[in-house]
């Protein structure tokens, strides 16, 4: 939801893809609190996801760096979104309880494609990236059914998706 943060992280992760020490220092400094509250850290330092290569593909140099960029970029974005939401609540004079921080983490995980529940075997068989799809369905459900900060964040991100979708359609239509 922050284009400048997106571009900054995209560039920084280019370095992170080749410099494990830099990424690991950042993760230890910025990611520890977020992870303790429930933010998913994916990749070699965390859990694997459905978009990660398995077995021998990880040994191919270009694919290995691409995979590192993808997972580390997602980790940076999740941690930054979490820290931004936490700092905004603090600046508004509403520091969050542990439950509030966990709610933010659940919402950010869902928005970034990390589902709170696991796809069934049937979903895995029939769909590409079923957990990613499931996470977005969960986000829409939270936007409709949850109150408080968790529901508010979910509604904010659903509005962002809708705006991005409309801008994309308008851009494609204008280009034709």
PDB file of C-alpha atoms in Angstrom:
ATOM      1  CA  UNK A   1       0.000   0.000   0.000  1.00  0.00           C
ATOM      2  CA  UNK A   2       3.085   2.254   0.031  1.00  0.00           C
ATOM      3  CA  UNK A   3       4.621   2.565  -3.459  1.00  0.00           C
ATOM      4  CA  UNK A   4       7.825   4.180  -2.166  1.00  0.00           C
ATOM      5  CA  UNK A   5       8.329   1.396   0.371  1.00  0.00           C
ATOM      6  CA  UNK A   6       7.637  -1.163  -2.357  1.00  0.00           C
ATOM      7  CA  UNK A   7      10.305   0.314  -4.641  1.00  0.00           C
ATOM      8  CA  UNK A   8      12.814   0.755  -1.799  1.00  0.00           C
ATOM      9  CA  UNK A   9      12.397  -2.851  -0.691  1.00  0.00           C
ATOM     10  CA  UNK A  10      12.548  -4.123  -4.264  1.00  0.00           C
ATOM     11  CA  UNK A  11      15.923  -2.446  -4.712  1.00  0.00           C
ATOM     12  CA  UNK A  12      17.334  -3.378  -1.303  1.00  0.00           C
ATOM     13  CA  UNK A  13      16.365  -7.005  -1.860  1.00  0.00           C
ATOM     14  CA  UNK A  14      18.453  -7.067  -5.039  1.00  0.00           C
ATOM     15  CA  UNK A  15      21.451  -6.713  -2.719  1.00  0.00           C
ATOM     16  CA  UNK A  16      19.890  -9.123  -0.193  1.00  0.00           C
ATOM     17  CA  UNK A  17      19.680 -11.793  -2.894  1.00  0.00           C
ATOM     18  CA  UNK A  18      23.467 -11.911  -2.997  1.00  0.00           C
ATOM     19  CA  UNK A  19      24.409 -10.694   0.491  1.00  0.00           C
ATOM     20  CA  UNK A  20      23.031 -13.041   3.143  1.00  0.00           C
ATOM     21  CA  UNK A  21      24.787 -11.185   5.978  1.00  0.00           C
ATOM     22  CA  UNK A  22      23.048  -7.880   5.165  1.00  0.00           C
ATOM     23  CA  UNK A  23      19.630  -9.553   5.013  1.00  0.00           C
ATOM     24  CA  UNK A  24      20.227 -11.526   8.208  1.00  0.00           C
ATOM     25  CA  UNK A  25      21.256  -8.355  10.086  1.00  0.00           C
ATOM     26  CA  UNK A  26      18.082  -6.620   8.906  1.00  0.00           C
ATOM     27  CA  UNK A  27      15.976  -9.641   9.868  1.00  0.00           C
ATOM     28  CA  UNK A  28      17.500  -9.790  13.358  1.00  0.00           C
ATOM     29  CA  UNK A  29      17.067  -6.037  13.831  1.00  0.00           C
ATOM     30  CA  UNK A  30      13.626  -5.411  12.309  1.00  0.00           C
ATOM     31  CA  UNK A  31      11.978  -8.800  11.935  1.00  0.00           C
ATOM     32  CA  UNK A  32      12.253 -10.348  15.388  1.00  0.00           C
ATOM     33  CA  UNK A  33       9.383  -8.470  17.061  1.00  0.00           C
ATOM     34  CA  UNK A  34       7.173  -8.840  14.003  1.00  0.00           C
ATOM     35  CA  UNK A  35       7.867 -12.569  13.886  1.00  0.00           C
ATOM     36  CA  UNK A  36       7.077 -12.952  17.585  1.00  0.00           C
ATOM     37  CA  UNK A  37       3.685 -11.336  16.941  1.00  0.00           C
ATOM     38  CA  UNK A  38       2.951 -13.776  14.124  1.00  0.00           C
ATOM     39  CA  UNK A  39       4.331 -12.242  10.921  1.00  0.00           C
ATOM     40  CA  UNK A  40       5.349 -15.079   8.606  1.00  0.00           C
ATOM     41  CA  UNK A  41       9.008 -15.154   7.682  1.00  0.00           C
ATOM     42  CA  UNK A  42       9.408 -17.340   4.617  1.00  0.00           C
ATOM     43  CA  UNK A  43      12.498 -18.784   3.003  1.00  0.00           C
ATOM     44  CA  UNK A  44      15.571 -20.515   4.278  1.00  0.00           C
ATOM     45  CA  UNK A  45      15.241 -18.812   7.668  1.00  0.00           C
ATOM     46  CA  UNK A  46      11.550 -19.644   8.027  1.00  0.00           C
ATOM     47  CA  UNK A  47       8.804 -21.803   6.623  1.00  0.00           C
ATOM     48  CA  UNK A  48       8.555 -22.745   2.960  1.00  0.00           C
ATOM     49  CA  UNK A  49       5.689 -21.641   0.765  1.00  0.00           C
ATOM     50  CA  UNK A  50       4.071 -22.942  -2.382  1.00  0.00           C
ATOM     51  CA  UNK A  51       6.013 -20.554  -4.622  1.00  0.00           C
ATOM     52  CA  UNK A  52       9.442 -21.798  -3.542  1.00  0.00           C
ATOM     53  CA  UNK A  53      11.452 -24.126  -5.717  1.00  0.00           C
ATOM     54  CA  UNK A  54      12.236 -27.516  -4.325  1.00  0.00           C
ATOM     55  CA  UNK A  55      15.158 -29.900  -4.577  1.00  0.00           C
ATOM     56  CA  UNK A  56      17.658 -29.423  -7.398  1.00  0.00           C
ATOM     57  CA  UNK A  57      16.148 -26.183  -8.763  1.00  0.00           C
ATOM     58  CA  UNK A  58      17.528 -24.316  -5.739  1.00  0.00           C
ATOM     59  CA  UNK A  59      21.031 -25.224  -6.871  1.00  0.00           C
ATOM     60  CA  UNK A  60      20.706 -23.390 -10.201  1.00  0.00           C
ATOM     61  CA  UNK A  61      22.428 -20.016  -9.532  1.00  0.00           C
ATOM     62  CA  UNK A  62      19.973 -17.680 -11.308  1.00  0.00           C
ATOM     63  CA  UNK A  63      16.936 -19.509  -9.937  1.00  0.00           C
ATOM     64  CA  UNK A  64      18.413 -19.508  -6.442  1.00  0.00           C
ATOM     65  CA  UNK A  65      18.865 -15.713  -6.505  1.00  0.00           C
ATOM     66  CA  UNK A  66      15.386 -15.218  -7.976  1.00  0.00           C
ATOM     67  CA  UNK A  67      13.913 -17.321  -5.196  1.00  0.00           C
ATOM     68  CA  UNK A  68      15.824 -15.389  -2.553  1.00  0.00           C
ATOM     69  CA  UNK A  69      14.596 -12.096  -4.033  1.00  0.00           C
ATOM     70  CA  UNK A  70      10.972 -13.259  -4.059  1.00  0.00           C
ATOM     71  CA  UNK A  71      10.907 -14.547  -0.478  1.00  0.00           C
ATOM     72  CA  UNK A  72      13.057 -11.801   1.036  1.00  0.00           C
ATOM     73  CA  UNK A  73      11.022  -9.082  -0.672  1.00  0.00           C
ATOM     74  CA  UNK A  74       7.824 -10.558   0.783  1.00  0.00           C
ATOM     75  CA  UNK A  75       9.423 -10.796   4.220  1.00  0.00           C
ATOM     76  CA  UNK A  76      10.580  -7.170   4.086  1.00  0.00           C
ATOM     77  CA  UNK A  77       7.166  -5.951   2.952  1.00  0.00           C
ATOM     78  CA  UNK A  78       5.330  -7.911   5.677  1.00  0.00           C
ATOM     79  CA  UNK A  79       7.689  -6.687   8.410  1.00  0.00           C
ATOM     80  CA  UNK A  80       7.514  -3.074   7.189  1.00  0.00           C
ATOM     81  CA  UNK A  81       3.699  -3.143   6.979  1.00  0.00           C
ATOM     82  CA  UNK A  82       3.559  -4.594  10.488  1.00  0.00           C
ATOM     83  CA  UNK A  83       5.943  -1.986  11.916  1.00  0.00           C
ATOM     84  CA  UNK A  84       4.084   0.835  10.118  1.00  0.00           C
ATOM     85  CA  UNK A  85       0.726  -0.284  11.561  1.00  0.00           C
ATOM     86  CA  UNK A  86       2.219  -0.678  15.037  1.00  0.00           C
ATOM     87  CA  UNK A  87       3.890   2.747  14.890  1.00  0.00           C
ATOM     88  CA  UNK A  88       0.712   4.412  13.578  1.00  0.00           C
ATOM     89  CA  UNK A  89      -1.279   3.031  16.507  1.00  0.00           C
ATOM     90  CA  UNK A  90       1.398   4.206  18.941  1.00  0.00           C
ATOM     91  CA  UNK A  91       1.515   7.690  17.365  1.00  0.00           C
ATOM     92  CA  UNK A  92      -2.283   7.906  17.665  1.00  0.00           C
ATOM     93  CA  UNK A  93      -1.936   7.232  21.386  1.00  0.00           C
ATOM     94  CA  UNK A  94      -3.405   3.744  21.095  1.00  0.00           C
ATOM     95  CA  UNK A  95      -0.595   1.278  21.837  1.00  0.00           C
ATOM     96  CA  UNK A  96      -1.609  -2.255  20.988  1.00  0.00           C
ATOM     97  CA  UNK A  97      -1.929  -5.284  23.228  1.00  0.00           C
ATOM     98  CA  UNK A  98      -0.383  -8.614  22.261  1.00  0.00           C
ATOM     99  CA  UNK A  99      -3.783  -9.640  20.827  1.00  0.00           C
ATOM    100  CA  UNK A 100      -3.908  -6.445  18.753  1.00  0.00           C
ATOM    101  CA  UNK A 101      -0.435  -7.100  17.361  1.00  0.00           C
ATOM    102  CA  UNK A 102      -1.408 -10.687  16.514  1.00  0.00           C
ATOM    103  CA  UNK A 103      -4.486  -9.369  14.681  1.00  0.00           C
ATOM    104  CA  UNK A 104      -2.318  -7.032  12.620  1.00  0.00           C
ATOM    105  CA  UNK A 105       0.044  -9.924  11.848  1.00  0.00           C
ATOM    106  CA  UNK A 106      -2.825 -12.194  10.739  1.00  0.00           C
ATOM    107  CA  UNK A 107      -4.185  -9.497   8.438  1.00  0.00           C
ATOM    108  CA  UNK A 108      -0.814  -8.698   6.896  1.00  0.00           C
ATOM    109  CA  UNK A 109      -0.049 -12.384   6.390  1.00  0.00           C
ATOM    110  CA  UNK A 110      -3.388 -12.901   4.629  1.00  0.00           C
ATOM    111  CA  UNK A 111      -2.963  -9.801   2.457  1.00  0.00           C
ATOM    112  CA  UNK A 112       0.487 -10.936   1.357  1.00  0.00           C
ATOM    113  CA  UNK A 113      -0.650 -14.424   0.393  1.00  0.00           C
ATOM    114  CA  UNK A 114       0.040 -16.377   3.582  1.00  0.00           C
ATOM    115  CA  UNK A 115      -3.151 -18.153   4.585  1.00  0.00           C
ATOM    116  CA  UNK A 116      -4.116 -18.742   8.205  1.00  0.00           C
ATOM    117  CA  UNK A 117      -5.306 -22.213   7.242  1.00  0.00           C
ATOM    118  CA  UNK A 118      -3.823 -24.823   4.928  1.00  0.00           C
ATOM    119  CA  UNK A 119      -5.339 -25.694   1.571  1.00  0.00           C
ATOM    120  CA  UNK A 120      -6.927 -29.122   1.345  1.00  0.00           C
ATOM    121  CA  UNK A 121      -5.496 -31.875  -0.838  1.00  0.00           C
ATOM    122  CA  UNK A 122      -8.321 -31.327  -3.329  1.00  0.00           C
ATOM    123  CA  UNK A 123      -7.575 -27.595  -3.542  1.00  0.00           C
ATOM    124  CA  UNK A 124      -3.883 -28.353  -4.042  1.00  0.00           C
ATOM    125  CA  UNK A 125      -4.715 -30.782  -6.809  1.00  0.00           C
ATOM    126  CA  UNK A 126      -7.133 -28.500  -8.658  1.00  0.00           C
ATOM    127  CA  UNK A 127      -5.594 -25.029  -8.272  1.00  0.00           C
ATOM    128  CA  UNK A 128      -2.372 -23.152  -8.808  1.00  0.00           C
ATOM    129  CA  UNK A 129      -1.259 -21.540  -5.525  1.00  0.00           C
ATOM    130  CA  UNK A 130      -4.292 -22.613  -3.464  1.00  0.00           C
ATOM    131  CA  UNK A 131      -2.964 -21.134  -0.197  1.00  0.00           C
ATOM    132  CA  UNK A 132      -2.445 -17.764  -1.904  1.00  0.00           C
ATOM    133  CA  UNK A 133      -6.037 -17.825  -3.181  1.00  0.00           C
ATOM    134  CA  UNK A 134      -7.287 -18.981   0.212  1.00  0.00           C
ATOM    135  CA  UNK A 135      -5.490 -16.090   1.933  1.00  0.00           C
ATOM    136  CA  UNK A 136      -7.261 -13.564  -0.272  1.00  0.00           C
ATOM    137  CA  UNK A 137     -10.645 -15.152   0.368  1.00  0.00           C
ATOM    138  CA  UNK A 138      -9.856 -14.997   4.103  1.00  0.00           C
ATOM    139  CA  UNK A 139      -8.983 -11.290   3.740  1.00  0.00           C
ATOM    140  CA  UNK A 140     -12.311 -10.536   2.073  1.00  0.00           C
ATOM    141  CA  UNK A 141     -14.077 -12.525   4.796  1.00  0.00           C
ATOM    142  CA  UNK A 142     -12.257 -10.560   7.513  1.00  0.00           C
ATOM    143  CA  UNK A 143     -13.108  -7.279   5.785  1.00  0.00           C
ATOM    144  CA  UNK A 144     -16.799  -8.200   5.883  1.00  0.00           C
ATOM    145  CA  UNK A 145     -17.043  -9.914   9.250  1.00  0.00           C
ATOM    146  CA  UNK A 146     -14.414  -8.523  11.616  1.00  0.00           C
ATOM    147  CA  UNK A 147     -14.481  -5.319  13.579  1.00  0.00           C
ATOM    148  CA  UNK A 148     -11.653  -3.521  15.264  1.00  0.00           C
ATOM    149  CA  UNK A 149      -8.204  -2.997  13.857  1.00  0.00           C
ATOM    150  CA  UNK A 150      -8.000  -6.383  12.124  1.00  0.00           C
ATOM    151  CA  UNK A 151     -11.208  -5.766  10.172  1.00  0.00           C
ATOM    152  CA  UNK A 152     -10.251  -2.163   9.465  1.00  0.00           C
ATOM    153  CA  UNK A 153      -6.899  -3.210   7.998  1.00  0.00           C
ATOM    154  CA  UNK A 154      -8.567  -5.911   5.908  1.00  0.00           C
ATOM    155  CA  UNK A 155     -11.054  -3.362   4.520  1.00  0.00           C
ATOM    156  CA  UNK A 156      -8.209  -0.960   3.751  1.00  0.00           C
ATOM    157  CA  UNK A 157      -6.364  -3.598   1.753  1.00  0.00           C
ATOM    158  CA  UNK A 158      -9.516  -4.719  -0.097  1.00  0.00           C
ATOM    159  CA  UNK A 159     -10.069  -1.060  -1.088  1.00  0.00           C
ATOM    160  CA  UNK A 160      -6.450  -0.896  -2.278  1.00  0.00           C
ATOM    161  CA  UNK A 161      -6.946  -4.044  -4.388  1.00  0.00           C
ATOM    162  CA  UNK A 162     -10.106  -2.598  -5.923  1.00  0.00           C
ATOM    163  CA  UNK A 163      -8.387   0.720  -6.709  1.00  0.00           C
ATOM    164  CA  UNK A 164      -5.405  -1.076  -8.250  1.00  0.00           C
ATOM    165  CA  UNK A 165      -7.733  -3.258 -10.314  1.00  0.00           C
ATOM    166  CA  UNK A 166      -9.701  -0.263 -11.590  1.00  0.00           C
ATOM    167  CA  UNK A 167      -6.505   1.639 -12.413  1.00  0.00           C
ATOM    168  CA  UNK A 168      -5.153  -1.369 -14.296  1.00  0.00           C
ATOM    169  CA  UNK A 169      -8.354  -1.785 -16.328  1.00  0.00           C
ATOM    170  CA  UNK A 170      -8.464   1.950 -17.065  1.00  0.00           C
ATOM    171  CA  UNK A 171      -4.806   1.900 -18.112  1.00  0.00           C
ATOM    172  CA  UNK A 172      -5.281  -1.060 -20.436  1.00  0.00           C
ATOM    173  CA  UNK A 173      -8.434   0.502 -21.906  1.00  0.00           C
ATOM    174  CA  UNK A 174      -6.640   3.801 -22.482  1.00  0.00           C
ATOM    175  CA  UNK A 175      -3.720   2.014 -24.146  1.00  0.00           C
ATOM    176  CA  UNK A 176      -5.959   0.329 -26.708  1.00  0.00           C
TER     177      UNK A 176
END
